[in-house]
Tab-separated table of N, CA and C in Angstrom:
chain	number	residue	atom	x	y	z
G	1	ALA	N	0.824	-1.191	0.000
G	1	ALA	CA	0.000	0.000	0.000
G	1	ALA	C	0.865	1.250	0.000
G	2	ASP	N	1.950	1.221	0.770
G	2	ASP	CA	2.835	2.375	0.845
G	2	ASP	C	3.661	2.536	-0.431
G	3	MET	N	3.783	1.478	-1.196
G	3	MET	CA	4.557	1.505	-2.431
G	3	MET	C	4.000	2.514	-3.437
G	4	THR	N	2.694	2.711	-3.428
G	4	THR	CA	2.078	3.655	-4.357
G	4	THR	C	2.573	5.071	-4.100
G	5	THR	N	2.562	5.496	-2.854
G	5	THR	CA	2.979	6.864	-2.544
G	5	THR	C	4.488	7.010	-2.437
G	6	THR	N	5.206	5.926	-2.194
G	6	THR	CA	6.650	6.010	-2.035
G	6	THR	C	7.400	5.815	-3.353
G	7	ILE	N	6.872	5.004	-4.238
G	7	ILE	CA	7.590	4.720	-5.485
G	7	ILE	C	6.800	5.154	-6.723
G	8	PHE	N	5.584	4.673	-6.880
G	8	PHE	CA	4.844	4.900	-8.118
G	8	PHE	C	4.581	6.383	-8.402
G	9	LEU	N	4.017	7.103	-7.442
G	9	LEU	CA	3.687	8.519	-7.678
G	9	LEU	C	4.929	9.395	-7.879
G	10	PRO	N	6.015	9.211	-7.104
G	10	PRO	CA	7.213	9.997	-7.390
G	10	PRO	C	7.812	9.718	-8.775
G	11	VAL	N	7.801	8.463	-9.199
G	11	VAL	CA	8.320	8.140	-10.532
G	11	VAL	C	7.411	8.727	-11.613
G	12	LEU	N	6.112	8.667	-11.409
G	12	LEU	CA	5.175	9.289	-12.349
G	12	LEU	C	5.413	10.801	-12.428
G	13	HIS	N	5.597	11.440	-11.291
G	13	HIS	CA	5.898	12.869	-11.243
G	13	HIS	C	7.187	13.178	-12.002
G	14	THR	N	8.208	12.357	-11.772
G	14	THR	CA	9.498	12.543	-12.438
G	14	THR	C	9.366	12.387	-13.947
G	15	LEU	N	8.593	11.406	-14.396
G	15	LEU	CA	8.377	11.218	-15.830
G	15	LEU	C	7.792	12.470	-16.479
G	16	VAL	N	6.836	13.067	-15.820
G	16	VAL	CA	6.192	14.260	-16.372
G	16	VAL	C	7.127	15.465	-16.305
G	17	VAL	N	7.692	15.723	-15.128
G	17	VAL	CA	8.513	16.925	-14.927
G	17	VAL	C	9.772	16.898	-15.787
G	18	TYR	N	10.458	15.782	-15.838
G	18	TYR	CA	11.736	15.712	-16.549
G	18	TYR	C	11.577	16.061	-18.026
G	19	TRP	N	10.614	15.450	-18.654
G	19	TRP	CA	10.496	15.643	-20.101
G	19	TRP	C	9.816	16.963	-20.466
G	20	THR	N	8.947	17.482	-19.607
G	20	THR	CA	8.289	18.760	-19.936
G	20	THR	C	9.187	19.966	-19.653
G	21	THR	N	10.222	19.799	-18.848
G	21	THR	CA	11.120	20.914	-18.564
G	21	THR	C	12.354	20.918	-19.463
G	22	ASN	N	12.379	20.019	-20.427
G	22	ASN	CA	13.424	19.998	-21.451
G	22	ASN	C	14.822	19.810	-20.854
G	23	LEU	N	14.925	18.901	-19.901
G	23	LEU	CA	16.237	18.565	-19.368
G	23	LEU	C	16.934	17.629	-20.354
G	24	ARG	N	18.127	17.201	-20.047
G	24	ARG	CA	18.912	16.370	-20.978
G	24	ARG	C	18.081	15.193	-21.506
G	25	PRO	N	17.892	15.119	-22.807
G	25	PRO	CA	17.061	14.037	-23.362
G	25	PRO	C	17.840	12.736	-23.566
G	26	GLU	N	18.398	12.226	-22.484
G	26	GLU	CA	19.192	11.006	-22.544
G	26	GLU	C	18.775	10.085	-21.397
G	27	LEU	N	18.977	8.801	-21.571
G	27	LEU	CA	18.542	7.816	-20.581
G	27	LEU	C	19.313	7.907	-19.262
G	28	VAL	N	20.635	8.034	-19.314
G	28	VAL	CA	21.430	8.043	-18.081
G	28	VAL	C	21.103	9.264	-17.215
G	29	PRO	N	21.076	10.491	-17.758
G	29	PRO	CA	20.684	11.625	-16.906
G	29	PRO	C	19.248	11.510	-16.373
G	30	PHE	N	18.350	10.970	-17.183
G	30	PHE	CA	16.978	10.775	-16.704
G	30	PHE	C	16.942	9.784	-15.549
G	31	SER	N	17.682	8.699	-15.670
G	31	SER	CA	17.724	7.690	-14.609
G	31	SER	C	18.320	8.265	-13.331
G	32	MET	N	19.383	9.058	-13.463
G	32	MET	CA	20.003	9.675	-12.292
G	32	MET	C	19.060	10.698	-11.664
G	33	PHE	N	18.350	11.458	-12.481
G	33	PHE	CA	17.354	12.415	-11.994
G	33	PHE	C	16.297	11.682	-11.165
G	34	THR	N	15.813	10.572	-11.691
G	34	THR	CA	14.797	9.780	-10.994
G	34	THR	C	15.341	9.252	-9.673
G	35	LEU	N	16.558	8.732	-9.685
G	35	LEU	CA	17.179	8.220	-8.463
G	35	LEU	C	17.337	9.330	-7.418
G	36	LEU	N	17.839	10.489	-7.843
G	36	LEU	CA	18.043	11.603	-6.907
G	36	LEU	C	16.725	12.120	-6.345
G	37	MET	N	15.709	12.208	-7.184
G	37	MET	CA	14.400	12.653	-6.696
G	37	MET	C	13.856	11.663	-5.665
G	38	TYR	N	13.970	10.385	-5.959
G	38	TYR	CA	13.491	9.352	-5.041
G	38	TYR	C	14.246	9.402	-3.714
G	39	LEU	N	15.577	9.496	-3.778
G	39	LEU	CA	16.372	9.529	-2.548
G	39	LEU	C	16.112	10.787	-1.731
G	40	THR	N	15.906	11.915	-2.391
G	40	THR	CA	15.599	13.152	-1.677
G	40	THR	C	14.256	13.031	-0.975
G	41	LEU	N	13.276	12.480	-1.674
G	41	LEU	CA	11.952	12.282	-1.084
G	41	LEU	C	12.024	11.356	0.121
G	42	THR	N	12.713	10.245	-0.008
G	42	THR	CA	12.762	9.292	1.096
G	42	THR	C	13.635	9.796	2.251
G	43	ALA	N	14.630	10.635	1.953
G	43	ALA	CA	15.400	11.252	3.039
G	43	ALA	C	14.507	12.207	3.832
G	44	ALA	N	13.674	12.972	3.134
G	44	ALA	CA	12.732	13.872	3.820
G	44	ALA	C	11.730	13.066	4.648
G	45	GLN	N	11.249	11.965	4.101
G	45	GLN	CA	10.337	11.101	4.855
G	45	GLN	C	11.017	10.544	6.102
G	46	SER	N	12.283	10.217	5.988
G	46	SER	CA	13.028	9.666	7.119
G	46	SER	C	13.169	10.694	8.235
G	47	ILE	N	13.395	11.954	7.865
G	47	ILE	CA	13.463	13.009	8.873
G	47	ILE	C	12.105	13.143	9.561
G	48	GLY	N	11.037	13.110	8.791
G	48	GLY	CA	9.697	13.176	9.374
G	48	GLY	C	9.419	12.005	10.300
G	49	LEU	N	9.849	10.822	9.910
G	49	LEU	CA	9.680	9.636	10.744
G	49	LEU	C	10.422	9.793	12.074
G	50	PHE	N	11.667	10.250	11.991
G	50	PHE	CA	12.442	10.448	13.209
G	50	PHE	C	11.813	11.515	14.115
G	51	MET	N	11.413	12.636	13.533
G	51	MET	CA	10.831	13.712	14.340
G	51	MET	C	9.537	13.257	15.000
G	52	SER	N	8.728	12.502	14.278
G	52	SER	CA	7.466	12.038	14.869
G	52	SER	C	7.712	11.041	15.995
G	53	ALA	N	8.787	10.287	15.906
G	53	ALA	CA	9.111	9.333	16.976
G	53	ALA	C	9.782	10.023	18.166
G	54	ALA	N	10.584	11.052	17.886
G	54	ALA	CA	11.387	11.673	18.943
G	54	ALA	C	10.626	12.704	19.761
G	55	LEU	N	9.656	13.364	19.154
G	55	LEU	CA	8.952	14.418	19.885
G	55	LEU	C	7.764	13.832	20.641
G	56	PRO	N	7.530	14.303	21.857
G	56	PRO	CA	6.550	13.654	22.731
G	56	PRO	C	5.086	13.861	22.358
G	57	THR	N	4.760	14.969	21.688
G	57	THR	CA	3.349	15.209	21.361
G	57	THR	C	3.196	15.608	19.903
G	58	LEU	N	2.014	15.381	19.389
G	58	LEU	CA	1.704	15.764	18.014
G	58	LEU	C	1.813	17.266	17.826
G	59	GLN	N	1.345	18.031	18.791
G	59	GLN	CA	1.381	19.489	18.697
G	59	GLN	C	2.825	19.997	18.592
G	60	LEU	N	3.701	19.447	19.392
G	60	LEU	CA	5.108	19.846	19.351
G	60	LEU	C	5.749	19.452	18.016
G	61	ALA	N	5.419	18.265	17.538
G	61	ALA	CA	5.944	17.814	16.248
G	61	ALA	C	5.479	18.725	15.113
G	62	LEU	N	4.222	19.168	15.181
G	62	LEU	CA	3.680	20.045	14.131
G	62	LEU	C	4.246	21.460	14.197
G	63	ILE	N	4.848	21.820	15.307
G	63	ILE	CA	5.490	23.131	15.428
G	63	ILE	C	6.959	23.053	15.011
G	64	ILE	N	7.673	22.063	15.510
G	64	ILE	CA	9.122	21.994	15.324
G	64	ILE	C	9.527	21.458	13.946
G	65	THR	N	8.877	20.417	13.460
G	65	THR	CA	9.300	19.780	12.217
G	65	THR	C	9.232	20.718	11.010
G	66	PRO	N	8.143	21.445	10.784
G	66	PRO	CA	8.149	22.369	9.637
G	66	PRO	C	9.234	23.442	9.755
G	67	LEU	N	9.482	23.926	10.956
G	67	LEU	CA	10.534	24.917	11.160
G	67	LEU	C	11.894	24.337	10.779
G	68	LEU	N	12.168	23.123	11.227
G	68	LEU	CA	13.427	22.455	10.893
G	68	LEU	C	13.563	22.263	9.382
G	69	VAL	N	12.505	21.779	8.755
G	69	VAL	CA	12.561	21.515	7.311
G	69	VAL	C	12.752	22.810	6.524
G	70	ILE	N	12.127	23.890	6.935
G	70	ILE	CA	12.313	25.191	6.259
G	70	ILE	C	13.767	25.633	6.374
G	71	ILE	N	14.346	25.470	7.557
G	71	ILE	CA	15.758	25.830	7.735
G	71	ILE	C	16.642	24.970	6.832
G	72	LEU	N	16.340	23.677	6.752
G	72	LEU	CA	17.120	22.784	5.885
G	72	LEU	C	16.974	23.171	4.420
G	73	PHE	N	15.792	23.615	4.010
G	73	PHE	CA	15.599	24.096	2.638
G	73	PHE	C	16.396	25.376	2.383
G	74	ILE	N	16.367	26.293	3.333
G	74	ILE	CA	17.061	27.573	3.159
G	74	ILE	C	18.560	27.356	2.983
G	75	VAL	N	19.150	26.479	3.792
G	75	VAL	CA	20.594	26.245	3.684
G	75	VAL	C	20.933	25.203	2.618
G	76	GLY	N	19.926	24.673	1.938
G	76	GLY	CA	20.142	23.651	0.915
G	76	GLY	C	20.654	24.170	-0.412
G	77	GLY	N	20.782	25.476	-0.578
G	77	GLY	CA	21.367	26.032	-1.787
G	77	GLY	C	20.386	26.603	-2.785
G	78	PHE	N	19.122	26.325	-2.624
G	78	PHE	CA	18.141	26.801	-3.598
G	78	PHE	C	17.778	28.260	-3.351
G	79	TYR	N	17.538	28.617	-2.109
G	79	TYR	CA	17.147	29.989	-1.770
G	79	TYR	C	18.352	30.905	-1.623
G	80	ILE	N	19.406	30.410	-1.006
G	80	ILE	CA	20.653	31.152	-0.892
G	80	ILE	C	21.726	30.294	-1.554
G	81	PRO	N	22.257	30.732	-2.703
G	81	PRO	CA	23.308	29.927	-3.354
G	81	PRO	C	24.496	29.714	-2.409
G	82	PHE	N	25.107	28.554	-2.495
G	82	PHE	CA	26.229	28.230	-1.619
G	82	PHE	C	27.333	29.283	-1.715
G	83	ALA	N	27.540	29.820	-2.924
G	83	ALA	CA	28.617	30.787	-3.148
G	83	ALA	C	28.383	32.088	-2.379
G	84	THR	N	27.138	32.432	-2.080
G	84	THR	CA	26.850	33.696	-1.388
G	84	THR	C	26.330	33.484	0.032
G	85	MET	N	26.320	32.262	0.483
G	85	MET	CA	25.822	31.970	1.832
G	85	MET	C	26.813	32.488	2.876
G	86	PRO	N	26.318	33.190	3.900
G	86	PRO	CA	27.221	33.682	4.947
G	86	PRO	C	27.956	32.527	5.635
G	87	ALA	N	29.201	32.787	6.017
G	87	ALA	CA	30.040	31.745	6.623
G	87	ALA	C	29.426	31.186	7.897
G	88	TRP	N	28.778	32.029	8.686
G	88	TRP	CA	28.212	31.563	9.948
G	88	TRP	C	27.035	30.613	9.733
G	89	LEU	N	26.484	30.617	8.515
G	89	LEU	CA	25.335	29.773	8.202
G	89	LEU	C	25.702	28.581	7.313
G	90	SER	N	26.815	28.703	6.600
G	90	SER	CA	27.133	27.703	5.570
G	90	SER	C	27.418	26.310	6.115
G	91	TRP	N	27.847	26.163	7.360
G	91	TRP	CA	28.127	24.837	7.902
G	91	TRP	C	26.864	23.985	7.989
G	92	LEU	N	25.690	24.648	8.105
G	92	LEU	CA	24.429	23.897	8.212
G	92	LEU	C	24.079	23.132	6.932
G	93	LYS	N	24.659	23.559	5.804
G	93	LYS	CA	24.330	22.877	4.549
G	93	LYS	C	24.691	21.393	4.596
G	94	TRP	N	25.706	21.039	5.375
G	94	TRP	CA	26.136	19.642	5.452
G	94	TRP	C	25.123	18.766	6.190
G	95	LEU	N	24.185	19.375	6.915
G	95	LEU	CA	23.159	18.632	7.643
G	95	LEU	C	21.839	18.556	6.885
G	96	SER	N	21.776	19.171	5.717
G	96	SER	CA	20.527	19.293	4.984
G	96	SER	C	20.397	18.276	3.852
G	97	PHE	N	19.296	17.546	3.862
G	97	PHE	CA	19.025	16.624	2.750
G	97	PHE	C	18.826	17.404	1.460
G	98	ALA	N	18.316	18.629	1.566
G	98	ALA	CA	18.080	19.455	0.376
G	98	ALA	C	19.390	19.804	-0.320
G	99	THR	N	20.473	19.946	0.431
G	99	THR	CA	21.781	20.235	-0.158
G	99	THR	C	22.178	19.134	-1.133
G	100	TYR	N	22.050	17.908	-0.701
G	100	TYR	CA	22.514	16.785	-1.513
G	100	TYR	C	21.570	16.508	-2.684
G	101	GLY	N	20.283	16.649	-2.462
G	101	GLY	CA	19.339	16.473	-3.558
G	101	GLY	C	19.505	17.546	-4.623
G	102	TYR	N	19.547	18.800	-4.184
G	102	TYR	CA	19.671	19.935	-5.107
G	102	TYR	C	21.015	19.917	-5.841
G	103	SER	N	22.098	19.693	-5.104
G	103	SER	CA	23.424	19.650	-5.730
G	103	SER	C	23.515	18.507	-6.737
G	104	GLY	N	22.992	17.355	-6.357
G	104	GLY	CA	23.014	16.219	-7.280
G	104	GLY	C	22.245	16.499	-8.555
G	105	LEU	N	21.077	17.127	-8.419
G	105	LEU	CA	20.283	17.457	-9.610
G	105	LEU	C	20.984	18.489	-10.484
G	106	LEU	N	21.640	19.468	-9.871
G	106	LEU	CA	22.385	20.464	-10.649
G	106	LEU	C	23.559	19.831	-11.385
G	107	VAL	N	24.308	18.983	-10.689
G	107	VAL	CA	25.446	18.307	-11.317
G	107	VAL	C	24.958	17.418	-12.459
G	108	ASN	N	23.858	16.726	-12.242
G	108	ASN	CA	23.292	15.859	-13.277
G	108	ASN	C	22.976	16.646	-14.545
G	109	GLU	N	22.479	17.850	-14.398
G	109	GLU	CA	22.068	18.639	-15.561
G	109	GLU	C	23.213	19.428	-16.188
G	110	TYR	N	24.106	20.001	-15.383
G	110	TYR	CA	25.089	20.954	-15.910
G	110	TYR	C	26.504	20.431	-16.056
G	111	ASN	N	26.890	19.380	-15.363
G	111	ASN	CA	28.275	18.920	-15.404
G	111	ASN	C	28.700	18.532	-16.812
G	112	ASP	N	29.828	19.093	-17.254
G	112	ASP	CA	30.418	18.789	-18.575
G	112	ASP	C	29.439	19.007	-19.719
G	113	ARG	N	28.621	20.013	-19.613
G	113	ARG	CA	27.635	20.281	-20.660
G	113	ARG	C	27.836	21.680	-21.207
G	114	GLU	N	27.687	21.820	-22.501
G	114	GLU	CA	27.690	23.122	-23.151
G	114	GLU	C	26.231	23.471	-23.423
G	115	ILE	N	25.775	24.559	-22.824
G	115	ILE	CA	24.375	24.950	-22.954
G	115	ILE	C	24.248	25.883	-24.150
G	116	PRO	N	23.530	25.458	-25.177
G	116	PRO	CA	23.437	26.290	-26.385
G	116	PRO	C	22.612	27.548	-26.130
G	117	CYS	N	22.932	28.590	-26.873
G	117	CYS	CA	22.202	29.846	-26.772
G	117	CYS	C	21.268	29.993	-27.967
G	118	ALA	N	20.263	30.814	-27.782
G	118	ALA	CA	19.366	31.124	-28.896
G	118	ALA	C	20.140	31.983	-29.903
G	119	GLU	N	19.629	32.086	-31.088
G	119	GLU	CA	20.300	32.889	-32.112
G	119	GLU	C	20.482	34.322	-31.643
G	120	GLU	N	21.647	34.875	-31.967
G	120	GLU	CA	21.990	36.257	-31.646
G	120	GLU	C	21.843	36.576	-30.162
G	121	THR	N	22.142	35.620	-29.311
G	121	THR	CA	22.075	35.846	-27.872
G	121	THR	C	23.431	35.513	-27.272
G	122	THR	N	23.915	36.387	-26.449
G	122	THR	CA	25.144	36.131	-25.712
G	122	THR	C	24.812	36.238	-24.236
G	123	VAL	N	25.228	35.260	-23.487
G	123	VAL	CA	24.964	35.259	-22.059
G	123	VAL	C	26.141	35.924	-21.357
G	124	SER	N	25.856	36.950	-20.569
G	124	SER	CA	26.890	37.609	-19.794
G	124	SER	C	27.050	36.852	-18.490
G	125	PHE	N	28.192	36.221	-18.348
G	125	PHE	CA	28.412	35.341	-17.204
G	125	PHE	C	29.840	35.516	-16.737
G	126	GLY	N	30.004	35.963	-15.515
G	126	GLY	CA	31.354	36.147	-14.999
G	126	GLY	C	32.088	37.294	-15.648
G	127	GLY	N	31.357	38.270	-16.168
G	127	GLY	CA	31.977	39.450	-16.748
G	127	GLY	C	32.222	39.345	-18.237
G	128	ALA	N	32.115	38.178	-18.820
G	128	ALA	CA	32.364	38.034	-20.251
G	128	ALA	C	31.166	37.372	-20.909
G	129	GLY	N	30.908	37.758	-22.157
G	129	GLY	CA	29.820	37.129	-22.901
G	129	GLY	C	30.264	35.771	-23.401
G	130	ILE	N	29.562	34.732	-23.025
G	130	ILE	CA	29.943	33.366	-23.388
G	130	ILE	C	28.767	32.685	-24.071
G	131	CYS	N	29.028	32.103	-25.211
G	131	CYS	CA	28.012	31.317	-25.885
G	131	CYS	C	28.715	30.269	-26.727
G	132	PRO	N	28.469	29.002	-26.539
G	132	PRO	CA	27.551	28.394	-25.581
G	132	PRO	C	28.093	28.505	-24.156
G	133	LEU	N	27.197	28.411	-23.224
G	133	LEU	CA	27.513	28.574	-21.806
G	133	LEU	C	28.040	27.261	-21.226
G	134	PRO	N	29.246	27.273	-20.656
G	134	PRO	CA	29.783	26.043	-20.051
G	134	PRO	C	29.042	25.704	-18.756
G	135	GLY	N	28.504	24.508	-18.678
G	135	GLY	CA	27.759	24.079	-17.508
G	135	GLY	C	28.585	24.052	-16.237
G	136	ASN	N	29.881	23.714	-16.356
G	136	ASN	CA	30.736	23.668	-15.171
G	136	ASN	C	30.883	25.056	-14.540
G	137	GLU	N	30.856	26.098	-15.355
G	137	GLU	CA	30.928	27.459	-14.809
G	137	GLU	C	29.644	27.830	-14.082
G	138	VAL	N	28.521	27.305	-14.550
G	138	VAL	CA	27.254	27.528	-13.841
G	138	VAL	C	27.350	26.916	-12.452
G	139	LEU	N	27.845	25.682	-12.367
G	139	LEU	CA	27.985	25.004	-11.078
G	139	LEU	C	28.918	25.778	-10.146
G	140	GLU	N	30.029	26.252	-10.675
G	140	GLU	CA	30.981	27.013	-9.856
G	140	GLU	C	30.374	28.317	-9.362
G	141	SER	N	29.608	28.988	-10.211
G	141	SER	CA	29.035	30.281	-9.815
G	141	SER	C	27.995	30.122	-8.694
G	142	ILE	N	27.329	28.976	-8.658
G	142	ILE	CA	26.332	28.706	-7.619
G	142	ILE	C	27.015	28.227	-6.338
G	143	GLY	N	28.235	27.713	-6.484
G	143	GLY	CA	28.963	27.215	-5.323
G	143	GLY	C	28.917	25.712	-5.178
G	144	VAL	N	28.502	25.015	-6.230
G	144	VAL	CA	28.493	23.549	-6.207
G	144	VAL	C	29.884	23.101	-6.651
G	145	THR	N	30.783	23.069	-5.666
G	145	THR	CA	32.179	22.721	-5.929
G	145	THR	C	32.625	21.681	-4.907
G	146	GLY	N	33.821	21.187	-5.084
G	146	GLY	CA	34.367	20.208	-4.136
G	146	GLY	C	33.542	18.936	-4.105
G	147	LEU	N	33.274	18.434	-2.902
G	147	LEU	CA	32.523	17.186	-2.748
G	147	LEU	C	31.126	17.271	-3.348
G	148	LEU	N	30.493	18.450	-3.241
G	148	LEU	CA	29.124	18.579	-3.757
G	148	LEU	C	29.055	18.447	-5.278
G	149	SER	N	30.180	18.624	-5.958
G	149	SER	CA	30.169	18.498	-7.418
G	149	SER	C	30.314	17.043	-7.879
G	150	ASN	N	30.417	16.129	-6.930
G	150	ASN	CA	30.478	14.702	-7.247
G	150	ASN	C	29.084	14.112	-7.035
G	151	ILE	N	28.462	13.677	-8.110
G	151	ILE	CA	27.073	13.204	-8.046
G	151	ILE	C	26.941	11.988	-7.127
G	152	TRP	N	27.945	11.119	-7.104
G	152	TRP	CA	27.862	9.917	-6.273
G	152	TRP	C	28.030	10.236	-4.798
G	153	PHE	N	28.764	11.292	-4.472
G	153	PHE	CA	28.839	11.751	-3.084
G	153	PHE	C	27.453	12.155	-2.606
G	154	ASN	N	26.728	12.874	-3.443
G	154	ASN	CA	25.384	13.319	-3.082
G	154	ASN	C	24.433	12.128	-2.905
G	155	VAL	N	24.546	11.151	-3.774
G	155	VAL	CA	23.715	9.946	-3.660
G	155	VAL	C	24.010	9.220	-2.349
G	156	VAL	N	25.289	9.022	-2.052
G	156	VAL	CA	25.672	8.311	-0.830
G	156	VAL	C	25.216	9.082	0.410
G	157	MET	N	25.352	10.407	0.396
G	157	MET	CA	24.933	11.204	1.556
G	157	MET	C	23.425	11.097	1.785
G	158	LEU	N	22.642	11.082	0.722
G	158	LEU	CA	21.191	10.922	0.885
G	158	LEU	C	20.862	9.552	1.481
G	159	ILE	N	21.560	8.528	1.044
G	159	ILE	CA	21.336	7.185	1.588
G	159	ILE	C	21.749	7.136	3.057
G	160	LEU	N	22.883	7.737	3.394
G	160	LEU	CA	23.346	7.747	4.784
G	160	LEU	C	22.395	8.536	5.687
G	161	MET	N	21.874	9.650	5.191
G	161	MET	CA	20.917	10.430	5.986
G	161	MET	C	19.666	9.609	6.278
G	162	GLN	N	19.200	8.884	5.263
G	162	GLN	CA	18.034	8.013	5.469
G	162	GLN	C	18.330	6.948	6.513
G	163	ALA	N	19.456	6.296	6.365
G	163	ALA	CA	19.814	5.222	7.292
G	163	ALA	C	19.941	5.757	8.716
G	164	ALA	N	20.570	6.920	8.865
G	164	ALA	CA	20.750	7.496	10.198
G	164	ALA	C	19.410	7.881	10.816
G	165	CYS	N	18.547	8.542	10.054
G	165	CYS	CA	17.244	8.973	10.597
G	165	CYS	C	16.351	7.782	10.921
G	166	ARG	N	16.336	6.787	10.062
G	166	ARG	CA	15.488	5.621	10.313
G	166	ARG	C	16.017	4.789	11.485
G	167	THR	N	17.331	4.676	11.598
G	167	THR	CA	17.918	3.965	12.745
G	167	THR	C	17.626	4.711	14.038
G	168	ALA	N	17.774	6.027	14.008
G	168	ALA	CA	17.488	6.834	15.202
G	168	ALA	C	16.011	6.726	15.579
G	169	ALA	N	15.131	6.725	14.591
G	169	ALA	CA	13.693	6.572	14.876
G	169	ALA	C	13.421	5.208	15.504
G	170	TYR	N	14.059	4.177	14.999
G	170	TYR	CA	13.896	2.832	15.556
G	170	TYR	C	14.356	2.782	17.012
G	171	VAL	N	15.520	3.374	17.291
G	171	VAL	CA	16.048	3.385	18.642
G	171	VAL	C	15.110	4.134	19.589
G	172	VAL	N	14.612	5.280	19.143
G	172	VAL	CA	13.694	6.068	19.966
G	172	VAL	C	12.420	5.264	20.232
G	173	LEU	N	11.882	4.620	19.221
G	173	LEU	CA	10.653	3.826	19.399
G	173	LEU	C	10.880	2.632	20.317
G	174	ARG	N	12.045	1.997	20.224
G	174	ARG	CA	12.332	0.848	21.081
G	174	ARG	C	12.437	1.263	22.552
G	175	ARG	N	12.902	2.475	22.787
G	175	ARG	CA	13.093	2.950	24.160
G	175	ARG	C	11.822	3.520	24.766
G	176	SER	N	10.821	3.773	23.949
G	176	SER	CA	9.596	4.383	24.505
G	176	SER	C	8.568	3.343	24.863
């Protein structure tokens, strides 16, 4: 019963979104996109599972969990690019499932790719007009560098976050 909402609907969503947004029309990037979307979704579910097990009341869980998830989204790179994130806040990105999902999706789309421009269009990027636009420079400008620029690092981190949250939820439930 849970398979429908955990696997079928996310894959159906990915099928629609991937092809309608004109992302790389190739099988390997599509498969990686699907994997990253699935892992990001299940990592978020794992955090919810842990929070619901760890917090003593439903009311407290409904107050704290959305606040935590919003903070994780903010430091995940989508709202504040990693390159411009204040130093006092940037360490939190390593605790966010959104960081690994978002970075993995960006690397999947832009790594080693030349993005073509429309006719008579030059993209001003980094002070110089570049056409076609190098995808690796897009990643660098956003701050997806170092470990975050490795797609498999992001996949492994999402899996580890799931394992840690689900194990912690199990331990909390066993002790209660």
